Structure formats: structure tokens, C-alpha cells
Coordinates of C-alpha atoms in Angstrom, one line a residue:
L18 CA 83.1 -39.4 258.0
I19 CA 83.3 -35.6 257.6
Q20 CA 79.5 -35.1 258.2
N21 CA 79.7 -37.3 261.3
E22 CA 82.4 -35.0 262.8
R23 CA 80.6 -31.9 261.9
S24 CA 77.3 -33.2 263.3
I25 CA 78.8 -33.2 266.8
G26 CA 80.0 -29.6 266.5
T27 CA 83.4 -29.4 265.0
A28 CA 83.7 -27.1 262.0
C29 CA 86.3 -29.5 260.5
G30 CA 87.7 -29.9 257.0
G31 CA 88.3 -33.3 255.3
M32 CA 92.0 -33.8 255.2
D33 CA 92.3 -36.5 258.0
Q34 CA 89.3 -38.4 256.7
S35 CA 90.5 -38.3 253.1
I36 CA 94.0 -39.5 253.8
S37 CA 92.7 -42.4 256.0
I38 CA 90.9 -43.7 253.0
L39 CA 93.0 -42.6 250.1
G40 CA 96.5 -43.1 251.5
E41 CA 99.1 -44.7 249.2
L42 CA 102.0 -47.0 250.3
G43 CA 105.3 -45.2 250.6
K44 CA 104.0 -41.8 249.3
A45 CA 102.7 -38.7 250.9
L46 CA 99.5 -37.4 249.4
Y47 CA 98.8 -33.8 248.2
I48 CA 95.1 -33.3 248.8
Q49 CA 92.9 -30.6 247.3
F50 CA 89.2 -30.0 247.8
N51 CA 86.3 -28.6 245.8
P52 CA 86.6 -30.9 244.0
L53 CA 88.5 -33.5 245.9
T54 CA 91.7 -34.5 244.1
T55 CA 94.9 -36.2 245.2
S56 CA 98.4 -36.5 243.9
P57 CA 101.1 -38.8 245.3
V58 CA 104.3 -37.2 246.5
A59 CA 107.6 -39.1 246.8
L60 CA 109.6 -38.7 250.0
P61 CA 113.4 -38.5 250.2
K62 CA 115.2 -41.8 250.6
G63 CA 117.4 -42.1 253.7
Y64 CA 115.1 -39.9 255.9
S65 CA 112.2 -40.8 258.2
F66 CA 109.3 -39.0 259.8
V67 CA 109.1 -39.4 263.6
I68 CA 105.8 -38.8 265.4
A69 CA 105.8 -37.8 269.0
N70 CA 102.9 -37.1 271.3
S71 CA 103.2 -34.2 273.7
L72 CA 100.9 -36.1 276.0
T73 CA 98.7 -33.0 276.5
E74 CA 95.1 -33.2 275.5
S75 CA 93.1 -30.6 273.6
P76 CA 89.4 -31.6 274.0
K77 CA 88.0 -30.3 270.7
L78 CA 84.3 -30.2 271.7
L79 CA 85.0 -28.5 275.0
T80 CA 87.1 -25.8 273.5
L81 CA 85.5 -25.4 270.0
G82 CA 84.1 -21.9 270.9
T83 CA 87.6 -20.5 271.7
R84 CA 89.8 -22.6 269.4
Y85 CA 88.8 -24.8 266.5
N86 CA 85.5 -23.3 265.4
K87 CA 86.8 -19.8 266.3
R88 CA 89.5 -20.1 263.6
V89 CA 86.9 -21.0 261.0
V90 CA 84.9 -17.9 262.0
E91 CA 88.0 -15.7 261.9
C92 CA 88.8 -17.0 258.4
R93 CA 85.3 -16.3 257.2
L94 CA 85.7 -12.7 258.5
G95 CA 88.9 -12.4 256.5
V96 CA 87.0 -13.3 253.4
E97 CA 84.3 -10.8 254.2
F98 CA 86.8 -8.0 254.9
L99 CA 88.5 -8.6 251.5
L100 CA 85.2 -8.8 249.7
A101 CA 84.1 -5.5 251.1
S102 CA 87.4 -3.7 250.6
L103 CA 87.7 -5.0 247.0
Q104 CA 84.0 -4.3 246.3
I105 CA 83.3 -7.8 245.1
D106 CA 79.6 -8.7 244.6
N107 CA 78.9 -11.8 246.6
K108 CA 75.1 -11.6 246.9
D109 CA 74.7 -15.3 246.0
G110 CA 77.0 -16.1 248.9
K111 CA 79.2 -18.5 246.9
I112 CA 82.5 -17.0 248.1
K113 CA 82.9 -18.4 251.6
T114 CA 86.5 -19.5 251.9
F115 CA 89.9 -18.0 251.1
L116 CA 90.2 -20.6 248.3
D117 CA 86.9 -19.4 246.8
L118 CA 88.2 -15.8 246.9
Q119 CA 91.6 -16.6 245.5
R120 CA 90.0 -18.5 242.6
T121 CA 87.7 -15.5 241.9
L122 CA 90.6 -13.1 241.9
Q123 CA 93.0 -15.4 240.1
K124 CA 95.8 -14.3 242.4
S125 CA 98.9 -16.1 243.6
F126 CA 99.6 -16.8 247.3
P127 CA 102.0 -13.9 247.7
E128 CA 99.5 -11.6 245.9
M129 CA 96.8 -12.7 248.3
V130 CA 99.1 -12.0 251.3
E131 CA 99.7 -8.5 249.9
L132 CA 95.9 -7.9 249.7
V133 CA 95.6 -9.0 253.3
R134 CA 98.3 -6.6 254.4
L135 CA 96.7 -3.7 252.4
H136 CA 93.1 -4.2 253.6
I137 CA 93.1 -5.8 257.0
E138 CA 94.7 -4.2 260.1
K139 CA 96.8 -6.3 262.4
K140 CA 94.8 -5.7 265.5
P141 CA 92.1 -7.5 267.6
Y142 CA 88.7 -6.8 266.1
T143 CA 85.7 -6.6 268.4
R144 CA 82.1 -7.6 267.4
E145 CA 81.3 -3.9 267.1
D146 CA 84.4 -3.2 264.9
I147 CA 83.3 -6.0 262.6
Q148 CA 79.7 -5.0 262.3
K149 CA 80.7 -1.4 261.7
R150 CA 83.1 -2.3 258.9
L151 CA 80.9 -4.8 257.1
N152 CA 77.5 -3.2 257.9
K153 CA 76.2 -6.7 258.6
D154 CA 75.2 -8.6 261.7
L155 CA 78.1 -10.9 262.7
A156 CA 75.7 -13.8 263.6
E157 CA 74.3 -13.6 260.1
I158 CA 77.8 -13.7 258.5
V159 CA 78.7 -17.0 260.2
K160 CA 75.4 -18.7 260.7
D161 CA 76.3 -21.7 258.5
I162 CA 79.4 -22.5 260.6
P163 CA 78.7 -25.3 263.1
F164 CA 78.1 -23.9 266.6
S165 CA 79.1 -20.4 265.5
D166 CA 76.7 -19.2 268.3
V167 CA 79.1 -20.7 270.8
V168 CA 82.0 -18.9 269.2
L169 CA 80.2 -15.5 269.4
E170 CA 79.2 -16.2 273.1
S171 CA 82.8 -17.1 274.0
N172 CA 84.8 -14.3 272.5
T173 CA 85.1 -10.6 272.5
E174 CA 88.1 -10.3 270.1
Y175 CA 89.0 -11.8 266.7
F176 CA 92.4 -11.9 265.0
V177 CA 91.5 -11.7 261.4
F178 CA 94.9 -10.5 259.9
E179 CA 97.0 -13.2 261.6
R180 CA 94.7 -16.0 260.5
A181 CA 94.5 -14.8 256.9
V182 CA 98.3 -14.4 256.5
H183 CA 98.8 -17.9 258.0
V184 CA 96.4 -19.5 255.6
F185 CA 97.9 -18.1 252.4
E186 CA 101.5 -18.5 253.5
E187 CA 100.9 -22.0 254.8
S188 CA 99.2 -23.0 251.5
E189 CA 102.2 -21.8 249.6
R190 CA 104.6 -23.8 251.9
V191 CA 102.6 -26.9 251.2
V192 CA 102.9 -26.4 247.4
R193 CA 106.6 -25.7 247.7
F194 CA 107.1 -28.9 249.8
K195 CA 105.2 -30.9 247.3
D196 CA 107.2 -29.5 244.4
L197 CA 110.5 -30.1 246.0
S198 CA 110.0 -33.5 247.6
K199 CA 111.4 -36.4 245.6
A200 CA 112.9 -39.8 246.3
E201 CA 116.4 -38.6 245.3
L202 CA 117.3 -35.3 247.0
T203 CA 120.6 -33.7 247.9
E204 CA 121.3 -33.0 251.6
E205 CA 120.7 -29.3 250.9
E206 CA 117.3 -30.0 249.3
V207 CA 116.2 -32.0 252.3
Q208 CA 117.3 -29.2 254.6
R209 CA 115.0 -26.9 252.6
L210 CA 112.1 -29.3 253.3
G211 CA 113.0 -29.0 257.0
V212 CA 113.0 -25.2 256.8
L213 CA 109.5 -25.3 255.4
M214 CA 108.4 -27.5 258.3
N215 CA 110.0 -25.1 260.8
E216 CA 108.4 -22.1 259.2
S217 CA 105.1 -23.8 259.3
Q218 CA 105.4 -24.4 263.0
T219 CA 106.4 -20.8 263.7
S220 CA 103.3 -19.7 261.7
C221 CA 101.0 -22.1 263.5
D222 CA 102.3 -20.8 266.8
Q223 CA 102.5 -17.1 266.2
L224 CA 99.8 -16.4 263.5
Y225 CA 97.2 -19.2 263.8
D226 CA 97.9 -19.5 267.6
C227 CA 97.2 -23.3 267.6
S228 CA 100.4 -24.6 269.2
S229 CA 100.9 -25.0 273.0
P230 CA 103.8 -24.6 275.5
E231 CA 104.2 -28.4 275.6
L232 CA 104.3 -28.8 271.8
N233 CA 106.8 -25.9 271.5
S234 CA 109.0 -27.6 274.1
L235 CA 108.8 -31.0 272.5
I236 CA 109.5 -29.5 269.0
E237 CA 112.5 -27.5 270.3
T238 CA 113.9 -30.7 272.0
C239 CA 113.5 -32.6 268.6
R240 CA 115.3 -29.8 266.7
K241 CA 118.1 -29.7 269.3
N242 CA 118.6 -33.5 268.8
G243 CA 119.0 -33.3 265.0
A244 CA 115.5 -33.0 263.5
L245 CA 115.8 -31.1 260.3
G246 CA 112.3 -29.9 260.6
A247 CA 109.5 -30.2 263.1
R248 CA 105.9 -29.0 263.4
L249 CA 102.7 -29.8 265.1
T250 CA 100.3 -32.2 263.3
G251 CA 96.6 -32.4 263.7
A252 CA 94.4 -29.7 265.0
G253 CA 97.0 -28.4 267.5
W254 CA 96.8 -27.0 271.1
G255 CA 98.3 -30.3 272.2
G256 CA 98.5 -33.8 270.8
C257 CA 101.3 -34.7 268.3
M258 CA 104.1 -33.3 266.2
V259 CA 106.0 -34.7 263.3
C260 CA 109.7 -34.2 262.5
L261 CA 112.1 -35.1 259.7
V262 CA 115.1 -37.2 260.8
K263 CA 117.9 -39.0 259.0
S264 CA 117.0 -42.7 259.0
D265 CA 120.3 -43.9 260.4
R266 CA 119.9 -41.6 263.4
V267 CA 116.3 -42.5 264.3
S268 CA 117.0 -44.8 267.2
E269 CA 119.5 -42.5 268.8
F270 CA 117.1 -39.5 268.2
I271 CA 114.2 -41.2 269.8
S272 CA 116.2 -42.2 272.9
N273 CA 117.5 -38.7 273.3
V274 CA 114.1 -37.0 273.0
H275 CA 112.6 -39.6 275.4
R276 CA 115.2 -38.8 278.0
E277 CA 115.1 -35.0 277.6
Y278 CA 111.4 -34.5 277.2
F279 CA 109.3 -37.5 278.3
E280 CA 111.3 -38.5 281.3
N281 CA 111.0 -35.0 282.6
L282 CA 107.3 -35.4 282.5
G283 CA 107.5 -38.2 285.1
S284 CA 106.6 -36.0 288.0
Q285 CA 103.7 -34.4 286.2
K286 CA 102.0 -37.4 284.6
E287 CA 102.3 -41.1 284.3
L288 CA 103.9 -42.2 281.0
P289 CA 102.2 -45.0 278.9
P290 CA 103.9 -48.4 279.6
Q291 CA 105.4 -48.7 276.1
R292 CA 107.5 -45.9 274.6
E293 CA 106.3 -46.9 271.1
I294 CA 102.8 -45.6 271.9
Y295 CA 103.9 -42.0 272.1
I296 CA 107.1 -41.6 270.0
F297 CA 107.9 -43.7 266.9
S298 CA 109.2 -43.6 263.4
T299 CA 106.6 -44.1 260.6
T300 CA 106.2 -44.4 256.9
P301 CA 103.1 -43.8 254.7
C302 CA 100.8 -46.8 254.1
R303 CA 97.7 -47.6 252.2
G304 CA 94.4 -46.2 253.4
A305 CA 91.6 -48.2 255.0
A306 CA 90.2 -50.8 252.7
I307 CA 87.8 -53.7 252.7
I308 CA 89.7 -57.0 252.6
D309 CA 88.2 -59.9 250.8
G310 CA 89.1 -62.9 252.9
Q311 CA 88.8 -65.2 249.9
I312 CA 91.6 -63.5 248.1
S313 CA 95.1 -65.0 248.7
L314 CA 97.5 -62.2 249.6

């Protein structure tokens, strides 16, 4: 599945493909890569996750040069900047990702953020800036990233600091959410889960720059109507968001968000015929599986 998506040009990871196969009934899944491992995460009773589609498209293949694949290039540059500043020998080219670098340095997430702040300036980097700093040809650095040539042709500036800070702080938020989330939580603990989701959205919007005006508007509408936390889900730049809502308020919540966000889109686009297509409550279920028709279920 991952190779198929990469073959058409997207420099994707493997989270969506993995959860679609490895999902567990009633549990979130904490997924790690290199090697691939999963851990079930219990979710708080009495709360639901509501998915809402902003009804704005983000065509991955048409925008990969300026969006999706560009972020992969910018993250690779962050790795290269830190390797150069810390004088780490990477002649074998094995350190390609922030995870590779973090494991090599054996640093915590906050320590990695501090290294970024010390060694990478918060400014747009031009191709000339990058090549001067690294003494390498930019095309050579990113040649193994799918369609990196399209990225280099489509951009004059790269935001390395912002992408690096987002990756390390977001990774820490994921671990904190995993460690906190349990079936039995106090209201205060659930609110902390919501804060982590809201912080994630702010970072996606301001540091990774992968939100959109429509997503931001929908997320703000959800928070105003009682969502404890809300963030985009998927690649971003459109598409869906997910929010945490008290289960006994889901019906009222969906009706209010539909009225305040979706009905106001009426003059701009035609809504799908069934509301459940674009805003609904959901629970985790099993991943895809082969069903033996001869087995009685």
C-alpha cells in the first residue's frame, strides 16, 4: 500500500495504511516505524470523537511540489543542518530522518527542540543559503525523495526551523496523549487530552503550515460548540478534522456545527444529500481483514 502511493509521486509515510490493516476494536493505536510496532491505547469512557469534513479539497498530486513533498524536503534539510552543526559523520547516509538523528544522539524531544533553536535560524532559506551552509548541492541531498525535482522547481524558500520544531514537539504531544489516555479519566484529565489536540492544531497551522482557512473556521466552530479539543486529521490543507466531545452532547453538537458551518456554505457549494457523509461520530474498529465465508460469526 505504501509503495503504491509513493509510486505515483507522494512522499508519504505509512500511518494511514498501517491503521487500516492493524486497527483494533475500541482502541486507538500508537504506531511506531523502523521497525513497525503498535500498542493499543484505551480511550476515555463517556467521550466520543466526531469527524467533520471541511468540504475543501487538497489534491495531493497537483500540489505535492509546494505542499506534501515540500515538507519532506524541508525536514530532510533540518536533519542535514543539525548534522553539519553538530559535526556528525553521516558518510554512509543512514541518518535521513529526525528519528534517525534523535536515536543517534539519544536525546529527548525537548532536547532536540533546543538543538533546533540553537542551530537553525527562524527564517526562510533560499537554495543558495542552503548550499552555502551545507557545501552540498541541494538536488543531491534530496534525490531519494519522490519527485524532489518538482519541489526544487516549484519553490524559492524553505522553512526549516518551523518544520523541525513542529516534528519534535508534535511527537512529544503524541506520547503524552498516549500515556494519559485511559478508559477511566477524570474530567480534568480529559480536558488535558483536549489541550494536546488544540496545541497540535496550532502547530499544524503555524509551524507546519498544513491547515487551511476552511479547516481553521470549522475547528473554531467546533470548539465554540463544546469540543474539548479539535485538530485537522490526514495530510491537511483541506479535508477532515477530528474533535473530542462528551458523548451525551454529540447529537446537539453535530446539529449546532452543521447549522453554523455547513449551512453557511450553501451559497458556495452544494452539500452532499446526507449529513452523515460529512459530519459524524465514530469509534475505533478492526482493520481490514479477509473474511472466511464458511466461518459462522
